[in-house]
Short mmCIF file of C-alpha atoms and ligand atoms in Angstrom, two decimals:
data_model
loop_
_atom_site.label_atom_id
_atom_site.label_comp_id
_atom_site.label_asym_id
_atom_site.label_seq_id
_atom_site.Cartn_x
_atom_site.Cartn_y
_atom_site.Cartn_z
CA UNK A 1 85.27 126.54 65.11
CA UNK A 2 87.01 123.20 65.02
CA UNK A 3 84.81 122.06 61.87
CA UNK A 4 86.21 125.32 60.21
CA UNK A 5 89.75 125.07 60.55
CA UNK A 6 89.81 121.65 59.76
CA UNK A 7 88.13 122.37 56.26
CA UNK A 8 90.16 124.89 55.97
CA UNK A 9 93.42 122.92 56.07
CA UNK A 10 91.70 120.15 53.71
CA UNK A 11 90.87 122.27 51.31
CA UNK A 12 94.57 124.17 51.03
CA UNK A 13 95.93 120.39 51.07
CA UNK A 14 94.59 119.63 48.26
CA UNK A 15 95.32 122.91 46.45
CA UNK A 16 99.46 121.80 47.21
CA UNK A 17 98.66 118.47 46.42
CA UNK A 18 97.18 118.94 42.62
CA UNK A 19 99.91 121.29 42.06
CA UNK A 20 102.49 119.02 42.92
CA UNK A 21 101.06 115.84 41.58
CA UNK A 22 100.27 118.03 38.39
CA UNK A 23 104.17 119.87 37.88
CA UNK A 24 106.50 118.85 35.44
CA UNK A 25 109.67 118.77 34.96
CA UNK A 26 111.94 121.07 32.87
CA UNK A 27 113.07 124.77 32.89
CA UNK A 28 112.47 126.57 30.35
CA UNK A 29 113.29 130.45 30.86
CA UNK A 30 111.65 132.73 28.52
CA UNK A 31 108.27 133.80 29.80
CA UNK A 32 106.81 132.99 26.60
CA UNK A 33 103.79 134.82 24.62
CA UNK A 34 99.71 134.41 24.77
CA UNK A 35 96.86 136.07 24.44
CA UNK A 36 94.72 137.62 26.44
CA UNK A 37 93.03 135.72 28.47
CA UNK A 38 94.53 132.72 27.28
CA UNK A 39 96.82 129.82 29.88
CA UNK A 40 100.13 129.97 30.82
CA UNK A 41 102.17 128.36 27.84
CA UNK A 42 103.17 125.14 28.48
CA UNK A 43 101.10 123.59 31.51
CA UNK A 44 100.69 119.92 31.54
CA UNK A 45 97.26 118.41 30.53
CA UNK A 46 96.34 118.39 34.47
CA UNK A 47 96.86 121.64 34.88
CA UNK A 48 95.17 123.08 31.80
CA UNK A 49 92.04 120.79 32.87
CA UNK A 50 92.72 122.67 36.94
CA UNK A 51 92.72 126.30 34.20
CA UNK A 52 89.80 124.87 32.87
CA UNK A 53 87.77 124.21 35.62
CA UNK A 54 88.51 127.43 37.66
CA UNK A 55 87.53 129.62 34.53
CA UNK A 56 84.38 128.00 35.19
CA UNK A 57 83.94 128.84 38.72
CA UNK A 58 85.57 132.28 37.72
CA UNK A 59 82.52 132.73 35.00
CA UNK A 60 79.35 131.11 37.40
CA UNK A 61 77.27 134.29 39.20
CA UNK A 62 76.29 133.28 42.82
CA UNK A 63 72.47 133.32 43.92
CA UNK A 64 70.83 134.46 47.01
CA UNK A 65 70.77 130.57 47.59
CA UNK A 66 74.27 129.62 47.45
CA UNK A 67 75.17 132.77 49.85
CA UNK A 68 75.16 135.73 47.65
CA UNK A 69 74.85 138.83 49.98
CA UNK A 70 73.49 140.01 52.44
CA UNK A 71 75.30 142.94 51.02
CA UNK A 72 77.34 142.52 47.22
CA UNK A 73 78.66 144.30 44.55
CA UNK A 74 78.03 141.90 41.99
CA UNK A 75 77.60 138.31 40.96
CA UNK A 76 80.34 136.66 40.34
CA UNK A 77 84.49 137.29 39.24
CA UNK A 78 84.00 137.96 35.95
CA UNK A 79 81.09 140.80 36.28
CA UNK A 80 84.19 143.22 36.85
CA UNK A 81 87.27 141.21 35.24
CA UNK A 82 86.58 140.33 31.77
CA UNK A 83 88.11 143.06 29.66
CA UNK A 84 89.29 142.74 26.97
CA UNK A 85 88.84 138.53 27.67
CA UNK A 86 88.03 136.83 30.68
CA UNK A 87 90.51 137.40 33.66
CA UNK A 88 91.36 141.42 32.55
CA UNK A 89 90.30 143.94 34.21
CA UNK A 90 86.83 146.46 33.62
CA UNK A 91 85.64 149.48 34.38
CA UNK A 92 84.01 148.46 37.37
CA UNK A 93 84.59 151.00 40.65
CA UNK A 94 84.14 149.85 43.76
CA UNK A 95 84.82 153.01 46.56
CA UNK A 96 86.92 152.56 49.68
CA UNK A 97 86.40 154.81 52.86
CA UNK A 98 87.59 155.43 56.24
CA UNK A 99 88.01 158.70 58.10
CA UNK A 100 91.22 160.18 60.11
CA UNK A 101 90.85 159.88 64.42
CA UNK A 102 93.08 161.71 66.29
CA UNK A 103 95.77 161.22 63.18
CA UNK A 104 94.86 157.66 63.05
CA UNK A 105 93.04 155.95 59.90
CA UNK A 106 90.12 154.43 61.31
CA UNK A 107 88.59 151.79 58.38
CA UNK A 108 85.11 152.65 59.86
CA UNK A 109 84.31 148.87 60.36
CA UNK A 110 81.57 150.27 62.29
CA UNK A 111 80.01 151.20 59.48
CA UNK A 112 80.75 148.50 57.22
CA UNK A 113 83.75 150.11 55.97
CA UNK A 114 86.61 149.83 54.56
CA UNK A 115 84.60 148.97 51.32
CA UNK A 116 81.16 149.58 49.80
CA UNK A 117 79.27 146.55 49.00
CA UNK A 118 76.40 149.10 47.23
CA UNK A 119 73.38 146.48 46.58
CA UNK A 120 71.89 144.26 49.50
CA UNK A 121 70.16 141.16 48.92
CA UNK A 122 66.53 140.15 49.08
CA UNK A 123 64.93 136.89 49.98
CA UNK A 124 60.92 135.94 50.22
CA UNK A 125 60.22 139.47 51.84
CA UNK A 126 63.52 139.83 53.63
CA UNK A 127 65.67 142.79 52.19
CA UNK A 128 68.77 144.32 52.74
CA UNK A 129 69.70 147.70 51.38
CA UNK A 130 72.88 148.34 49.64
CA UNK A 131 75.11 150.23 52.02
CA UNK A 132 76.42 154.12 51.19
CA UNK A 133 79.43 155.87 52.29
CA UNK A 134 78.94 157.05 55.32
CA UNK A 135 78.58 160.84 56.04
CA UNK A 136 81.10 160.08 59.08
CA UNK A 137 83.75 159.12 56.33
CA UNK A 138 86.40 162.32 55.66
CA UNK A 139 88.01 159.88 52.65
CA UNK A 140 86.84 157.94 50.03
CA UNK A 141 89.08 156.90 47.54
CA UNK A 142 88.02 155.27 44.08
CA UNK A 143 89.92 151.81 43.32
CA UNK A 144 89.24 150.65 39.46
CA UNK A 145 89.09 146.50 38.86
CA UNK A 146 92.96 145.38 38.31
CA UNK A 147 94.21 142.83 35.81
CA UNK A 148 94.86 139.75 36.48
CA UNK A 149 96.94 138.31 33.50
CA UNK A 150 100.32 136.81 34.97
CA UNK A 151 99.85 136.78 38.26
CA UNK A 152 101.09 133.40 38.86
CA UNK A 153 104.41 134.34 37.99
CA UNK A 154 104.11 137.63 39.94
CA UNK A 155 103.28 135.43 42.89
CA UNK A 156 106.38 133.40 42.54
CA UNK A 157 108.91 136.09 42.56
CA UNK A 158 110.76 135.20 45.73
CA UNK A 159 110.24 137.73 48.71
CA UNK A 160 113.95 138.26 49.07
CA UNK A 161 114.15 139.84 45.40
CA UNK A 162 111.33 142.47 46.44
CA UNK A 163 112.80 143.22 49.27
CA UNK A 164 116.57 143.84 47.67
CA UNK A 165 114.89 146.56 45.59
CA UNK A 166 113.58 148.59 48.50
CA UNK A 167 115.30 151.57 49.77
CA UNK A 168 113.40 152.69 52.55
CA UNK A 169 115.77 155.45 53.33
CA UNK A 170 116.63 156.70 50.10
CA UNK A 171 120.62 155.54 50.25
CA UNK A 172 121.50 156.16 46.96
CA UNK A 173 119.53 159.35 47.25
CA UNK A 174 118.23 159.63 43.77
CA UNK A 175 115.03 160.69 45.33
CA UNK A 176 113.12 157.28 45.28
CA UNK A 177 112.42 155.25 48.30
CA UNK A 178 110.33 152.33 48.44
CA UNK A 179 109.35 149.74 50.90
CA UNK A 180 107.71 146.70 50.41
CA UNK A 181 103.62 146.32 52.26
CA UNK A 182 103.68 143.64 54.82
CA UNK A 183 100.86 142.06 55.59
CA UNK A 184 99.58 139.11 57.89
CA UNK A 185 98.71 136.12 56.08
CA UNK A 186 95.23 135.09 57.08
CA UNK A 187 96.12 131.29 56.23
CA UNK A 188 99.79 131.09 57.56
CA UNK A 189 99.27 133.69 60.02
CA UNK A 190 102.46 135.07 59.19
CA UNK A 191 103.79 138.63 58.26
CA UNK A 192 104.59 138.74 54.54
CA UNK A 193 105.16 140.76 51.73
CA UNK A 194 101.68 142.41 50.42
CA UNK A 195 101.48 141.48 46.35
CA UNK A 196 98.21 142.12 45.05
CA UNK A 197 95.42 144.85 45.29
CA UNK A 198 96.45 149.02 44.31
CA UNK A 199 98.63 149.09 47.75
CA UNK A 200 99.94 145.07 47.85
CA UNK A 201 97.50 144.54 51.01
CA UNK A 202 96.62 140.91 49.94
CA UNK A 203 99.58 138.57 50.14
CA UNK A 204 98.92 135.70 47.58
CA UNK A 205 95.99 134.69 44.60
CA UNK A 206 94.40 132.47 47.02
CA UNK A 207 93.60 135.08 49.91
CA UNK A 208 92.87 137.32 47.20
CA UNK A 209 90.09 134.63 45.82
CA UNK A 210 88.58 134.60 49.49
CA UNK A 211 88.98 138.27 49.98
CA UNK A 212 86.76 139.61 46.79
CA UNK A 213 84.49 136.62 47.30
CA UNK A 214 83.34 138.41 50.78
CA UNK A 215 84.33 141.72 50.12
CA UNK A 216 82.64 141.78 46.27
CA UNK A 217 79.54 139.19 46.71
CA UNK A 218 79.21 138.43 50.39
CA UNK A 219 80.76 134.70 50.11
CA UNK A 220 81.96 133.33 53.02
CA UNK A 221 84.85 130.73 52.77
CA UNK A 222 86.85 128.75 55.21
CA UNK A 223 89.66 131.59 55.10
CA UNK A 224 87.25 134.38 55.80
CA UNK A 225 83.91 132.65 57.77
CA UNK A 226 82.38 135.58 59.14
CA UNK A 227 79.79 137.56 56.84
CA UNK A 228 80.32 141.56 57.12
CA UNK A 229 77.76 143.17 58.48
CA UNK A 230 75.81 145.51 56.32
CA UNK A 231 76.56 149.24 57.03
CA UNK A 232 77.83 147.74 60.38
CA UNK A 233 74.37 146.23 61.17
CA UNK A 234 73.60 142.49 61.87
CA UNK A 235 73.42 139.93 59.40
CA UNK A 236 69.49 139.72 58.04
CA UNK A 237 68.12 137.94 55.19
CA UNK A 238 71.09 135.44 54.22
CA UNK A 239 70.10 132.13 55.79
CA UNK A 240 73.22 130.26 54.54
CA UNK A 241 75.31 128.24 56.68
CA UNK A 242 79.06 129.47 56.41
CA UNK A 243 81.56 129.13 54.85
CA UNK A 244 79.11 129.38 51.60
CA UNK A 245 81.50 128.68 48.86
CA UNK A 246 82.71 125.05 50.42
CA UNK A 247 80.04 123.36 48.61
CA UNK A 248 80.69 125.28 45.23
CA UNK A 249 82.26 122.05 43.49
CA UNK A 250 82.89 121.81 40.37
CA UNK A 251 85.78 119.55 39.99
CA UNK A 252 84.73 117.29 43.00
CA UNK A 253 88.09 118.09 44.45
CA UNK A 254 87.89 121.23 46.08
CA UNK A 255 85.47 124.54 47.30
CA UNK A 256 84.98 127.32 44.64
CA UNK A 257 88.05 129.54 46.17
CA UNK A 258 90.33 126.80 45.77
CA UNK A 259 89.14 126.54 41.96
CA UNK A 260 89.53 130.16 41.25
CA UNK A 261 92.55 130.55 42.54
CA UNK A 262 93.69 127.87 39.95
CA UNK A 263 92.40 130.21 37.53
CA UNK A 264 94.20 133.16 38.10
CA UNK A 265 97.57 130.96 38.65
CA UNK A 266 97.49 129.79 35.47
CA UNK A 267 96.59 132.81 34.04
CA UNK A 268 98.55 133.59 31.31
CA UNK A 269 100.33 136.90 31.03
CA UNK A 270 99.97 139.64 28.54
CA UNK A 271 101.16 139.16 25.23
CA UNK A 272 103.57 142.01 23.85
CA UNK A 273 102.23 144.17 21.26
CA UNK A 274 104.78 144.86 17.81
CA UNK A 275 107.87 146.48 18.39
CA UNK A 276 108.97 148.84 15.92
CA UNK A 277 111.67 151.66 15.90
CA UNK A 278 109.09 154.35 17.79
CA UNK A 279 108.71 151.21 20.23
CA UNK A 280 112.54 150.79 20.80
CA UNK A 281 113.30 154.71 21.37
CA UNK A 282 110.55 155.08 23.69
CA UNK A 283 112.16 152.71 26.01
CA UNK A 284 115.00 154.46 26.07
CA UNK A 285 113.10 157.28 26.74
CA UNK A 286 111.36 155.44 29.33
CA UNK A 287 114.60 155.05 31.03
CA UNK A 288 116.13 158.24 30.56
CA UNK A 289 113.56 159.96 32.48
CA UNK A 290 113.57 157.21 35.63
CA UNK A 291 110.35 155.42 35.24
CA UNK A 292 112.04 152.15 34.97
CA UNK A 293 113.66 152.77 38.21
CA UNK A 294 109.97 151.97 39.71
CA UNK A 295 108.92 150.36 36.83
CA UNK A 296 111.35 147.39 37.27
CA UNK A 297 111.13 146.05 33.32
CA UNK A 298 111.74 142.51 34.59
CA UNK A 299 111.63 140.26 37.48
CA UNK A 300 112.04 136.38 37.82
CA UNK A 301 109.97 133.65 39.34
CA UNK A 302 112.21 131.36 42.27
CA UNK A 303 111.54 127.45 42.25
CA UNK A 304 107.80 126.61 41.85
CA UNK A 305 106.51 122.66 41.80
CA UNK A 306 104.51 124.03 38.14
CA UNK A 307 107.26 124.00 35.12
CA UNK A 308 105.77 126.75 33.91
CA UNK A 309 106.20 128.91 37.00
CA UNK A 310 109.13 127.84 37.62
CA UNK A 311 112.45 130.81 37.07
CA UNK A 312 110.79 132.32 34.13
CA UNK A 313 111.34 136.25 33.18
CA UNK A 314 108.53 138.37 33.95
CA UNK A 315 108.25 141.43 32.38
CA UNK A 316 106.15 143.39 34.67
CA UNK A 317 107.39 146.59 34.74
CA UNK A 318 106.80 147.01 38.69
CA UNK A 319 109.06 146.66 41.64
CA UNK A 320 105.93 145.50 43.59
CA UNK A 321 107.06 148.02 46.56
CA UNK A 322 105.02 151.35 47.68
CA UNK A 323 105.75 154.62 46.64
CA UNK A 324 104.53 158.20 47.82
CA UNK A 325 103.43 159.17 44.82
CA UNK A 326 102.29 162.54 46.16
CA UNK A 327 98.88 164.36 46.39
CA UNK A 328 96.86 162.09 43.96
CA UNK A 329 97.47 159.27 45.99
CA UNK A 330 94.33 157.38 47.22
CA UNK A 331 94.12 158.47 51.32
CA UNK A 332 94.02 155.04 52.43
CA UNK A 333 95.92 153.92 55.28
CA UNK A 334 96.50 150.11 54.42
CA UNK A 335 98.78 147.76 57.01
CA UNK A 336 102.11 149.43 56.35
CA UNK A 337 100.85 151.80 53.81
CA UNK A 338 99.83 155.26 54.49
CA UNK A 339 97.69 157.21 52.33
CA UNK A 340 99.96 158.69 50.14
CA UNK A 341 101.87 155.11 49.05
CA UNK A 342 100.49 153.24 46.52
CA UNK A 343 102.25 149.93 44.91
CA UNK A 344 104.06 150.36 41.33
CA UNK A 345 101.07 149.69 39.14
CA UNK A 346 102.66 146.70 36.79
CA UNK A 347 102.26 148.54 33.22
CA UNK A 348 102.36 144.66 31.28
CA UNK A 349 98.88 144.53 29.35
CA UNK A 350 98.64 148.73 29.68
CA UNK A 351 97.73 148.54 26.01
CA UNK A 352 94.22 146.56 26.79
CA UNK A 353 93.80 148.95 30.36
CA UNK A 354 90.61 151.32 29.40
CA UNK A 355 91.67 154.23 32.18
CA UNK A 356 94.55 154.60 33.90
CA UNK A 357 95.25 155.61 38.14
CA UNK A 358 93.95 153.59 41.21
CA UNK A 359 90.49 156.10 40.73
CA UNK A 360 90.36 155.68 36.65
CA UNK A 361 91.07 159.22 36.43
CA UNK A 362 93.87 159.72 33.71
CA UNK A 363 91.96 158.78 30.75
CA UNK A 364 95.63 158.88 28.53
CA UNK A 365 98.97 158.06 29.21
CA UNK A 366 100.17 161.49 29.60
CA UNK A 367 97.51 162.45 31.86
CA UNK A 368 99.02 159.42 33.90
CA UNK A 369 102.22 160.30 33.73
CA UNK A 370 101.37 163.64 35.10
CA UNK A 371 99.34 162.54 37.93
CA UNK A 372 102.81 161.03 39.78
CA UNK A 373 103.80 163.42 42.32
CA UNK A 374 106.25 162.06 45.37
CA UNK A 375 109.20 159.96 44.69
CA UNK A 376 108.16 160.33 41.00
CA UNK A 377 108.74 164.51 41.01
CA UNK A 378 111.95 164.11 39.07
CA UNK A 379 110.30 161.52 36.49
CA UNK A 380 107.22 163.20 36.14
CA UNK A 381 109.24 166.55 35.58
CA UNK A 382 111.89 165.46 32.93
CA UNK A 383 108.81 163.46 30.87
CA UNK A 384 107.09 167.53 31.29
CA UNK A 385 110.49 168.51 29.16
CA UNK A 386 110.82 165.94 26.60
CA UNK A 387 110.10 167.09 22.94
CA UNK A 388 106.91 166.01 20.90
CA UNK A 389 108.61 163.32 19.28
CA UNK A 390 110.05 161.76 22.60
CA UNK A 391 107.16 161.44 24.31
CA UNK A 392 105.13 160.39 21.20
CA UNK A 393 107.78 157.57 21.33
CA UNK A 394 107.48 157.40 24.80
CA UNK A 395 103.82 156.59 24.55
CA UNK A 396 104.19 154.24 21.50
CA UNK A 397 106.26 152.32 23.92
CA UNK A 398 103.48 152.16 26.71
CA UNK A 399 101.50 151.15 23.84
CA UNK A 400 103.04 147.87 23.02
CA UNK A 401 103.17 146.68 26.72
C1 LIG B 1 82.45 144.53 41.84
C2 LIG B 1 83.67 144.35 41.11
C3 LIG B 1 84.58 143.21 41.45
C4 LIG B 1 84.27 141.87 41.58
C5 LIG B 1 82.91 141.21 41.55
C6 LIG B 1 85.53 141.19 41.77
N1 LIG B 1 86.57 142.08 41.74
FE1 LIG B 1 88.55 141.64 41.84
N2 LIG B 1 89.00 143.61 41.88
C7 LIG B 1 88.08 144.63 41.87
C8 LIG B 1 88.70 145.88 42.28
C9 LIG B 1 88.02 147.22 42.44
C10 LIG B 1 90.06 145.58 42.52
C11 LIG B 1 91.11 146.52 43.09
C12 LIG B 1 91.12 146.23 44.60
C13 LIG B 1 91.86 147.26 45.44
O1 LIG B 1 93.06 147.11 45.65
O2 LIG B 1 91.19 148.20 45.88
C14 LIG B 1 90.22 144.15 42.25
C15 LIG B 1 91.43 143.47 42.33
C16 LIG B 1 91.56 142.09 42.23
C17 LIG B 1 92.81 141.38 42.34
C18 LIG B 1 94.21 141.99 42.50
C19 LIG B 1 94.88 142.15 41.14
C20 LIG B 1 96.30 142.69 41.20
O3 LIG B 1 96.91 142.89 40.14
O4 LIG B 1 96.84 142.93 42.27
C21 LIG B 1 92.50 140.04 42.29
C22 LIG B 1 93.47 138.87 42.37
C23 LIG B 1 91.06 139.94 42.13
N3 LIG B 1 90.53 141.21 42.08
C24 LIG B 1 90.38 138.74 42.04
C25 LIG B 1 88.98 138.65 42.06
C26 LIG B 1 88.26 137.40 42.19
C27 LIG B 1 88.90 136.05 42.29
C28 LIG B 1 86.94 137.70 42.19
C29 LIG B 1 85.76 136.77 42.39
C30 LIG B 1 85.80 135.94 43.59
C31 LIG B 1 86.84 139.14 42.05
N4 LIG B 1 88.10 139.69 41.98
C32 LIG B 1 85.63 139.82 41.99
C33 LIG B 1 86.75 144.50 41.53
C34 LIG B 1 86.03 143.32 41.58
C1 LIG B 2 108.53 156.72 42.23
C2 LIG B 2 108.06 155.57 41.47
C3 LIG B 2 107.52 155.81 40.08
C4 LIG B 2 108.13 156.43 39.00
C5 LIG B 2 109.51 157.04 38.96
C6 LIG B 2 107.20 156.35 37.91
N1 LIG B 2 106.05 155.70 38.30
FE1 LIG B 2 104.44 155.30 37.15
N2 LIG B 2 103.43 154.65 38.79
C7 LIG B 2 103.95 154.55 40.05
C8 LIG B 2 102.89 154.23 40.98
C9 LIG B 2 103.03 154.03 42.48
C10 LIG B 2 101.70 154.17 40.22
C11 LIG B 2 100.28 153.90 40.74
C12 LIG B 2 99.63 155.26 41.08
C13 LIG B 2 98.14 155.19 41.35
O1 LIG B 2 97.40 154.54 40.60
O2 LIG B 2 97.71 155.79 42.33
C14 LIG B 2 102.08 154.43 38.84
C15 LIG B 2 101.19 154.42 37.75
C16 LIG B 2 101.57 154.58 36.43
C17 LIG B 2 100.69 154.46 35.30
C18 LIG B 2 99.21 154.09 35.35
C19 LIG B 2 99.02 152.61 35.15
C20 LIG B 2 97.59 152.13 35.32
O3 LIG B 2 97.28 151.08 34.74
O4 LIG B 2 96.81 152.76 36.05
C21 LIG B 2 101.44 154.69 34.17
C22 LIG B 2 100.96 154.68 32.73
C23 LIG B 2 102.78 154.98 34.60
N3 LIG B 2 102.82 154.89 35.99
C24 LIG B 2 103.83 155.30 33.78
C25 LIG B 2 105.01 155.88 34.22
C26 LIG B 2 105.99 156.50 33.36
C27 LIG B 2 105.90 156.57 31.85
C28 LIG B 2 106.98 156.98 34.16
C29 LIG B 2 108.19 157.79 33.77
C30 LIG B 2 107.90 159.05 33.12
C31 LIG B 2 106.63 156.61 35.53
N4 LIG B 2 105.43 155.96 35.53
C32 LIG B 2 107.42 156.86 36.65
C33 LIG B 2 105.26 154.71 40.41
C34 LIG B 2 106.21 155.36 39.62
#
């Protein structure tokens, strides 16, 4: 226990030590263009080299022998982010369940809920089998594989600007509330704003590197030590000492969480696609019928040590708060989201996206559009009466995100 929390707190040292001893001075405050896939513009050699090295770590599939397991649902990052380049998103499903008991959501830990790891590992003649949603469960929900272009900068837009856009109890009554997931911070141990994941239940790119490595391959780290339990069973058949990823080094600095992490922070975000006349009408469009009052065009970062992270526009299109969003909602309950909530889906990059909806069921933008119930009635129903042309415009915006 002691041996744990002390690597713990080594390796997050030197995560804030690199990025300090790697900023730069200098504020530049356009966000800047890239492509896909590509590094924030204008990092300093170090950091590009700390880009560099993650993408590695990002890339490398985990064996059985490095701590792979005992349940997974695949190999490494980049099995179900690499679309269109390396970072994006895929279409790559990975269920969530829980049932309902006595009106509370129960995540059905139990039975190695809330998520599916479908394939178990196997070892000499040790196996595991993958696990399957129990019959117990009353709700699954699909979740596609998100993005992750930008989400440096979406990490360093202060708290206090997230929360100023929530309005809980409607004042201003137009119909759309808002409220921001807050979630304990597994290395701060501190309530925070949620960020990342379809309902902001993950509170920063780091916890989200630990999180998937458990939850998606079965890697323990010093954040997250303890293996889950396949179906709810004991641990069989994966012999590795934990936390498994400590020893996944490739820059001789740091464990393979750290490293990732790096990755996704100085992940570029999506470049813009042309802008032409359709383009510029749609937006208007696009803000005549309310969806930019969710779809917040653009926030900005606070003070970050990393020049380029530091008060730059991004244009995410999200307010990063949950909204009912009515029936099609996913049915999870997650910290202080209920099942009908879901976070403003940032629509930056939409033109790379391959389906749209936490479940990948709108397979166009209009289907999309129409799956918002909720808060989004009044949006959803003045898009239902624009003419052909507007929402052809409407869409040719979406396109260029
Ligand atoms: C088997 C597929 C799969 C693998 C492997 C996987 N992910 Fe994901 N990733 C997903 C899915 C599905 C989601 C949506 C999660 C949710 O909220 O339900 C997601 C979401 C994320 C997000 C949140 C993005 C956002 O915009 O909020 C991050 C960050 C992330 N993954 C990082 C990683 C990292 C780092 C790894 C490797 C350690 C990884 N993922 C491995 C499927 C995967
Ligand atoms: C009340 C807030 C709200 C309003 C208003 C709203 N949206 Fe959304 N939007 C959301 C939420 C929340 C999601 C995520 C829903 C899900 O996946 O379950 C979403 C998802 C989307 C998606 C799917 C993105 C993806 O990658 O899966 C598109 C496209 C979209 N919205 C476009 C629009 C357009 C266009 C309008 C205006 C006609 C609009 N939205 C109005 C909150 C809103």
């Amino acid at each position: 226990m002691k041996k744990t929390t002390l690597i713990k707190f080594t390796g997050l040292m030197i995560y804030a030590v690199s990025l300090a001893a790697l900023s730069s001075s200098g504020v530049v405050r356009s966000q800047g263009a890239t492509e896909f896939g590509g590094p924030l513009p204008e990092l300093t050699p170090g950091q590009l080299e700390l880009f560099g090295v993650g993408k590695q770590v990002f890339l490398a599939k985990r064996s059985v022998e490095e701590g792979l397991g005992p349940v997974f649902n695949d190999f490494g990052c980049a099995q179900c982010h690499d679309q269109p380049a390396t970072g994006g998103a895929s279409a790559v499903i990975v269920p969530k369940f829980g049932r309902i008991v006595n009106g509370v959501f129960d995540p059905m830990v139990e039975f190695g809920g809330p998520v599916r790891q479908s394939t178990g590992i196997t070892i000499g003649n040790c196996s595991v089998a993958g696990e399957i949603i129990p019959p117990e469960a009353t709700v699954v929900a699909d979740r596609q594989s998100q993005p992750l272009f930008g989400l440096g900068l979406i990490e360093n837009i202060p708290e206090s600007t997230v929360l100023a856009l929530a309005d809980p109890d409607d004042r201003d009554g137009d119909g759309i509330s808002g409220r921001p997931n807050l979630v304990m911070d597994p290395i701060t141990n501190r309530v925070v704003l949620g960020r990342f994941g379809w309902k902001a239940q993950v509170p920063s790119i780091l916890v989200f590197a630990a999180d998937a490595l458990l939850n998606e391959m079965g890697m323990t780290t010093t954040v997250f030590p303890r293996e889950n339990n396949p179906q709810g069973r004991p641990v069989t058949c994966d012999f590795v000492p934990d936390p498994e990823d400590f020893d996944f080094d490739l820059d001789g600095i740091s464990d393979g969480m750290v490293a990732i992490a790096n990755f996704i922070r100085f992940l570029g975000p999506p470049p813009r696609g042309p802008v032409d006349d359709a383009v510029r009408a749609g937006e208007a469009v696009f803000a005549r019928t309310g969806c930019h009052k969710c779809h917040t065009p653009t926030l900005f970062t606070g003070d970050s040590p990393v020049a380029a992270l530091n008060h730059r526009a991004v244009n995410l299109y999200s307010d990063m708060l949950l909204h009912d969003i009515g029936p099609r909602a996913d049915g999870i309950f997650d910290n202080v989201a209920t099942g009908s909530e879901v976070r403003t889906t940032p629509l930056w990059g939409l033109r790379a996206t391959g389906k749209y909806w936490h479940d990948a069921s709108a397979a166009t933008f209009e289907e999309a559009i129409l799956l918002h119930g909720g808060e989004a009635e009044a949006s959803r129903s003045s898009f239902t009466s624009l003419t052909p042309a507007e929402k052809n415009d409407l869409i040719a915006f979406l396109n260029s995100l």
